[in-house]
């Protein structure tokens, strides 16, 4: 199902057919370093990740991480969306792209559209974002999207300090 369309991209809901893409994306060194280890080691694990993550989000909250597809050739370049985590009090923006598709403006194009959709279609107010202190690409992107730094936080049992950023509608 296509949720959002931009000039170059389509953002679609994930389903079990996307397990191979997820298996690769969440094991990219950049994902492991800046987001974390989701423990996805096989196609079966990836199907579980989709069911318990994005698909559960669509069913429970009406939104979640979406698959970002390049319109030109149908290639999946990354994921982007607004999710609702148990560890944060309000919805937050998430994104991750395969390295061969970086620096082409896909992250900004999809995240801008996701933010508009969140405010105008989903009716969400404040949206949060969390990044590690050293994730310069993400911090730069969030700045361009209008997020401002709020404070340092920790989430769950993880003692790592994260930057909390906020976007007001
Ligand atoms: C964070 C992440 C999504 C950023 O992706 P990215 O590819 O660098 O983002 P973009 O392509 O949108 O922007 C990068 C640059 O490309 C430029 N660019 C190149 N071609 C472009 C085009 N055709 N149109 C628009 N911008 C273009 C942008 O202007 C931008 O430059 P700037 O930073 O100097 O303004 C990516 O590094 C990633 O997936 N990291 C791993 C996962 C991660 O850390 N996720 C975030 C967790 S908080």
mmCIF file of C-alpha atoms and ligand atoms in Angstrom:
data_model
loop_
_atom_site.group_PDB
_atom_site.id
_atom_site.type_symbol
_atom_site.label_atom_id
_atom_site.label_comp_id
_atom_site.label_asym_id
_atom_site.label_seq_id
_atom_site.Cartn_x
_atom_site.Cartn_y
_atom_site.Cartn_z
ATOM 1 C CA UNK A 1 0.000 0.000 0.000
ATOM 2 C CA UNK A 2 1.368 3.402 -1.047
ATOM 3 C CA UNK A 3 1.019 5.945 1.776
ATOM 4 C CA UNK A 4 2.998 8.939 0.469
ATOM 5 C CA UNK A 5 4.283 9.954 -2.970
ATOM 6 C CA UNK A 6 7.008 12.552 -3.620
ATOM 7 C CA UNK A 7 8.737 13.694 -6.787
ATOM 8 C CA UNK A 8 11.158 10.753 -6.917
ATOM 9 C CA UNK A 9 9.886 8.368 -4.255
ATOM 10 C CA UNK A 10 6.969 6.282 -3.023
ATOM 11 C CA UNK A 11 6.595 5.422 0.657
ATOM 12 C CA UNK A 12 4.791 2.153 1.156
ATOM 13 C CA UNK A 13 3.808 0.008 4.110
ATOM 14 C CA UNK A 14 6.157 -2.878 4.844
ATOM 15 C CA UNK A 15 4.875 -6.430 4.551
ATOM 16 C CA UNK A 16 6.429 -9.894 4.946
ATOM 17 C CA UNK A 17 7.828 -9.739 1.375
ATOM 18 C CA UNK A 18 10.280 -7.062 2.534
ATOM 19 C CA UNK A 19 12.158 -9.374 4.909
ATOM 20 C CA UNK A 20 15.254 -9.607 2.704
ATOM 21 C CA UNK A 21 15.588 -5.822 2.526
ATOM 22 C CA UNK A 22 15.136 -5.499 6.314
ATOM 23 C CA UNK A 23 17.687 -8.246 6.983
ATOM 24 C CA UNK A 24 20.259 -6.252 5.039
ATOM 25 C CA UNK A 25 19.325 -2.767 6.276
ATOM 26 C CA UNK A 26 19.341 -3.503 10.009
ATOM 27 C CA UNK A 27 22.714 -5.262 9.741
ATOM 28 C CA UNK A 28 24.446 -2.401 7.916
ATOM 29 C CA UNK A 29 27.422 -1.168 9.992
ATOM 30 C CA UNK A 30 25.857 2.350 10.008
ATOM 31 C CA UNK A 31 22.548 1.009 11.365
ATOM 32 C CA UNK A 32 24.304 -1.061 14.054
ATOM 33 C CA UNK A 33 26.456 1.879 15.070
ATOM 34 C CA UNK A 34 23.894 4.693 15.103
ATOM 35 C CA UNK A 35 20.607 2.908 15.824
ATOM 36 C CA UNK A 36 21.451 -0.415 17.452
ATOM 37 C CA UNK A 37 21.415 -4.169 17.087
ATOM 38 C CA UNK A 38 17.870 -5.430 16.555
ATOM 39 C CA UNK A 39 19.055 -9.056 16.722
ATOM 40 C CA UNK A 40 17.800 -9.788 13.193
ATOM 41 C CA UNK A 41 19.998 -12.579 11.786
ATOM 42 C CA UNK A 42 17.718 -14.456 9.391
ATOM 43 C CA UNK A 43 14.721 -13.993 7.103
ATOM 44 C CA UNK A 44 12.526 -15.415 9.861
ATOM 45 C CA UNK A 45 13.873 -12.800 12.312
ATOM 46 C CA UNK A 46 13.289 -10.071 9.704
ATOM 47 C CA UNK A 47 9.671 -11.174 9.209
ATOM 48 C CA UNK A 48 9.224 -10.998 12.976
ATOM 49 C CA UNK A 49 10.808 -7.506 13.054
ATOM 50 C CA UNK A 50 8.310 -6.309 10.409
ATOM 51 C CA UNK A 51 5.341 -7.886 12.212
ATOM 52 C CA UNK A 52 6.260 -6.584 15.672
ATOM 53 C CA UNK A 53 7.626 -3.200 14.503
ATOM 54 C CA UNK A 54 6.198 -1.432 11.425
ATOM 55 C CA UNK A 55 3.112 -3.632 10.909
ATOM 56 C CA UNK A 56 2.172 -3.480 14.614
ATOM 57 C CA UNK A 57 2.537 0.322 14.427
ATOM 58 C CA UNK A 58 0.162 0.619 11.451
ATOM 59 C CA UNK A 59 -2.436 -1.480 13.256
ATOM 60 C CA UNK A 60 -2.077 0.128 16.688
ATOM 61 C CA UNK A 61 -1.373 3.789 15.905
ATOM 62 C CA UNK A 62 -2.134 4.184 12.182
ATOM 63 C CA UNK A 63 1.520 4.937 11.374
ATOM 64 C CA UNK A 64 5.025 3.490 11.481
ATOM 65 C CA UNK A 65 8.219 3.107 9.479
ATOM 66 C CA UNK A 66 7.594 2.946 5.717
ATOM 67 C CA UNK A 67 9.571 1.432 2.867
ATOM 68 C CA UNK A 68 11.082 4.115 0.602
ATOM 69 C CA UNK A 69 10.964 3.040 -3.050
ATOM 70 C CA UNK A 70 12.572 4.903 -5.947
ATOM 71 C CA UNK A 71 9.849 5.481 -8.542
ATOM 72 C CA UNK A 72 12.211 5.267 -11.534
ATOM 73 C CA UNK A 73 13.210 1.648 -11.074
ATOM 74 C CA UNK A 74 11.273 0.306 -8.078
ATOM 75 C CA UNK A 75 14.431 -0.122 -5.982
ATOM 76 C CA UNK A 76 13.952 0.089 -2.193
ATOM 77 C CA UNK A 77 16.457 2.674 -0.956
ATOM 78 C CA UNK A 78 15.620 2.905 2.735
ATOM 79 C CA UNK A 79 12.958 3.354 5.382
ATOM 80 C CA UNK A 80 11.429 6.424 6.949
ATOM 81 C CA UNK A 81 8.390 7.145 9.066
ATOM 82 C CA UNK A 82 6.878 8.319 12.303
ATOM 83 C CA UNK A 83 6.730 5.625 14.929
ATOM 84 C CA UNK A 84 5.467 5.401 18.482
ATOM 85 C CA UNK A 85 7.952 3.711 20.798
ATOM 86 C CA UNK A 86 7.146 2.571 24.312
ATOM 87 C CA UNK A 87 10.372 4.268 25.412
ATOM 88 C CA UNK A 88 9.318 7.786 24.311
ATOM 89 C CA UNK A 89 6.265 9.783 25.414
ATOM 90 C CA UNK A 90 5.412 11.089 21.931
ATOM 91 C CA UNK A 91 5.818 9.883 18.329
ATOM 92 C CA UNK A 92 9.258 10.197 16.754
ATOM 93 C CA UNK A 93 10.720 10.384 13.273
ATOM 94 C CA UNK A 94 12.961 7.506 12.186
ATOM 95 C CA UNK A 95 14.985 6.972 9.016
ATOM 96 C CA UNK A 96 17.704 4.751 7.639
ATOM 97 C CA UNK A 97 18.959 4.309 4.079
ATOM 98 C CA UNK A 98 21.279 1.824 2.395
ATOM 99 C CA UNK A 99 24.747 3.429 2.016
ATOM 100 C CA UNK A 100 24.733 3.212 -1.802
ATOM 101 C CA UNK A 101 21.725 5.551 -1.775
ATOM 102 C CA UNK A 102 23.124 8.209 0.562
ATOM 103 C CA UNK A 103 23.829 11.815 -0.431
ATOM 104 C CA UNK A 104 21.181 11.993 -3.135
ATOM 105 C CA UNK A 105 18.602 13.863 -1.085
ATOM 106 C CA UNK A 106 16.367 10.788 -0.622
ATOM 107 C CA UNK A 107 16.431 11.019 3.165
ATOM 108 C CA UNK A 108 15.448 14.698 3.155
ATOM 109 C CA UNK A 109 12.799 14.209 0.451
ATOM 110 C CA UNK A 110 11.123 11.313 2.254
ATOM 111 C CA UNK A 111 11.450 12.743 5.780
ATOM 112 C CA UNK A 112 9.964 16.116 4.699
ATOM 113 C CA UNK A 113 6.988 14.309 3.175
ATOM 114 C CA UNK A 114 6.608 12.101 6.268
ATOM 115 C CA UNK A 115 6.556 15.186 8.539
ATOM 116 C CA UNK A 116 3.906 16.909 6.380
ATOM 117 C CA UNK A 117 1.806 13.771 6.304
ATOM 118 C CA UNK A 118 2.153 13.364 10.083
ATOM 119 C CA UNK A 119 0.841 16.866 10.747
ATOM 120 C CA UNK A 120 -1.739 17.214 7.982
ATOM 121 C CA UNK A 121 -3.105 13.711 7.498
ATOM 122 C CA UNK A 122 -2.411 11.941 10.804
ATOM 123 C CA UNK A 123 -3.086 15.085 12.840
ATOM 124 C CA UNK A 124 -0.017 14.598 15.033
ATOM 125 C CA UNK A 125 1.358 17.548 16.988
ATOM 126 C CA UNK A 126 4.867 17.533 18.408
ATOM 127 C CA UNK A 127 7.233 15.020 16.859
ATOM 128 C CA UNK A 128 10.454 13.918 18.545
ATOM 129 C CA UNK A 129 13.708 12.529 17.168
ATOM 130 C CA UNK A 130 16.597 10.827 18.962
ATOM 131 C CA UNK A 131 20.167 10.466 17.730
ATOM 132 C CA UNK A 132 23.513 9.463 19.145
ATOM 133 C CA UNK A 133 25.822 12.435 19.810
ATOM 134 C CA UNK A 134 28.153 11.522 16.926
ATOM 135 C CA UNK A 135 25.533 10.990 14.187
ATOM 136 C CA UNK A 136 26.384 14.117 12.192
ATOM 137 C CA UNK A 137 24.388 13.166 9.042
ATOM 138 C CA UNK A 138 21.250 12.606 11.057
ATOM 139 C CA UNK A 139 21.686 15.737 13.203
ATOM 140 C CA UNK A 140 22.239 17.799 10.031
ATOM 141 C CA UNK A 141 19.166 16.315 8.348
ATOM 142 C CA UNK A 142 16.990 16.932 11.419
ATOM 143 C CA UNK A 143 18.203 20.543 11.514
ATOM 144 C CA UNK A 144 17.167 21.005 7.873
ATOM 145 C CA UNK A 145 13.742 19.545 8.730
ATOM 146 C CA UNK A 146 13.254 22.167 11.460
ATOM 147 C CA UNK A 147 13.981 20.060 14.544
ATOM 148 C CA UNK A 148 15.634 21.805 17.509
ATOM 149 C CA UNK A 149 17.781 20.251 20.226
ATOM 150 C CA UNK A 150 15.891 19.856 23.493
ATOM 151 C CA UNK A 151 18.053 17.855 25.909
ATOM 152 C CA UNK A 152 20.084 14.697 26.475
ATOM 153 C CA UNK A 153 18.119 11.597 27.489
ATOM 154 C CA UNK A 154 18.525 7.865 28.032
ATOM 155 C CA UNK A 155 15.850 5.337 27.052
ATOM 156 C CA UNK A 156 14.973 1.939 28.540
ATOM 157 C CA UNK A 157 17.849 0.122 30.224
ATOM 158 C CA UNK A 158 20.467 1.582 27.869
ATOM 159 C CA UNK A 159 22.753 4.054 29.681
ATOM 160 C CA UNK A 160 23.883 5.688 26.376
ATOM 161 C CA UNK A 161 23.020 9.391 26.322
ATOM 162 C CA UNK A 162 21.041 10.399 23.229
ATOM 163 C CA UNK A 163 20.196 13.822 21.795
ATOM 164 C CA UNK A 164 16.446 14.503 21.958
ATOM 165 C CA UNK A 165 15.212 16.873 19.261
ATOM 166 C CA UNK A 166 11.710 18.287 18.861
ATOM 167 C CA UNK A 167 9.663 19.577 15.914
ATOM 168 C CA UNK A 168 6.609 21.677 16.732
ATOM 169 C CA UNK A 169 3.897 21.808 14.033
HETATM 170 C C1 LIG B 1 21.087 9.670 8.385
HETATM 171 C C2 LIG B 1 20.941 9.306 6.921
HETATM 172 C C3 LIG B 1 19.520 8.810 6.651
HETATM 173 C C4 LIG B 1 21.219 10.564 6.090
HETATM 174 O O1 LIG B 1 21.106 10.205 4.729
HETATM 175 P P1 LIG B 1 21.747 11.085 3.566
HETATM 176 O O2 LIG B 1 21.755 10.227 2.376
HETATM 177 O O3 LIG B 1 23.034 11.666 4.025
HETATM 178 O O4 LIG B 1 20.676 12.277 3.420
HETATM 179 P P2 LIG B 1 20.325 13.150 2.143
HETATM 180 O O5 LIG B 1 20.763 12.490 0.888
HETATM 181 O O6 LIG B 1 18.906 13.532 2.240
HETATM 182 O O7 LIG B 1 21.211 14.440 2.376
HETATM 183 C C5 LIG B 1 22.617 14.368 2.269
HETATM 184 C C6 LIG B 1 23.151 15.447 1.345
HETATM 185 O O8 LIG B 1 22.883 15.128 -0.012
HETATM 186 C C7 LIG B 1 22.584 16.340 -0.717
HETATM 187 N N1 LIG B 1 22.003 16.025 -2.036
HETATM 188 C C8 LIG B 1 22.697 15.405 -3.010
HETATM 189 N N2 LIG B 1 21.935 15.255 -4.098
HETATM 190 C C9 LIG B 1 20.723 15.780 -3.820
HETATM 191 C C10 LIG B 1 19.518 15.902 -4.568
HETATM 192 N N3 LIG B 1 19.405 15.452 -5.807
HETATM 193 N N4 LIG B 1 18.452 16.477 -3.990
HETATM 194 C C11 LIG B 1 18.556 16.947 -2.739
HETATM 195 N N5 LIG B 1 19.689 16.863 -1.988
HETATM 196 C C12 LIG B 1 20.762 16.263 -2.516
HETATM 197 C C13 LIG B 1 21.747 17.038 0.308
HETATM 198 O O9 LIG B 1 21.620 18.420 0.038
HETATM 199 C C14 LIG B 1 22.559 16.804 1.582
HETATM 200 O O10 LIG B 1 23.646 17.687 1.678
HETATM 201 P P3 LIG B 1 23.857 18.644 2.957
HETATM 202 O O11 LIG B 1 23.868 17.740 4.173
HETATM 203 O O12 LIG B 1 25.145 19.273 2.669
HETATM 204 O O13 LIG B 1 22.693 19.577 2.956
HETATM 205 C C15 LIG B 1 21.952 8.201 6.495
HETATM 206 O O14 LIG B 1 23.238 8.651 6.794
HETATM 207 C C16 LIG B 1 21.716 6.866 7.160
HETATM 208 O O15 LIG B 1 20.906 6.050 6.703
HETATM 209 N N6 LIG B 1 22.441 6.572 8.283
HETATM 210 C C17 LIG B 1 22.341 5.324 8.986
HETATM 211 C C18 LIG B 1 21.077 5.216 9.820
HETATM 212 C C19 LIG B 1 20.907 6.407 10.754
HETATM 213 O O16 LIG B 1 21.849 6.883 11.342
HETATM 214 N N7 LIG B 1 19.642 6.833 10.909
HETATM 215 C C20 LIG B 1 19.300 7.937 11.793
HETATM 216 C C21 LIG B 1 19.193 7.510 13.207
HETATM 217 S S1 LIG B 1 18.775 8.867 14.269
#
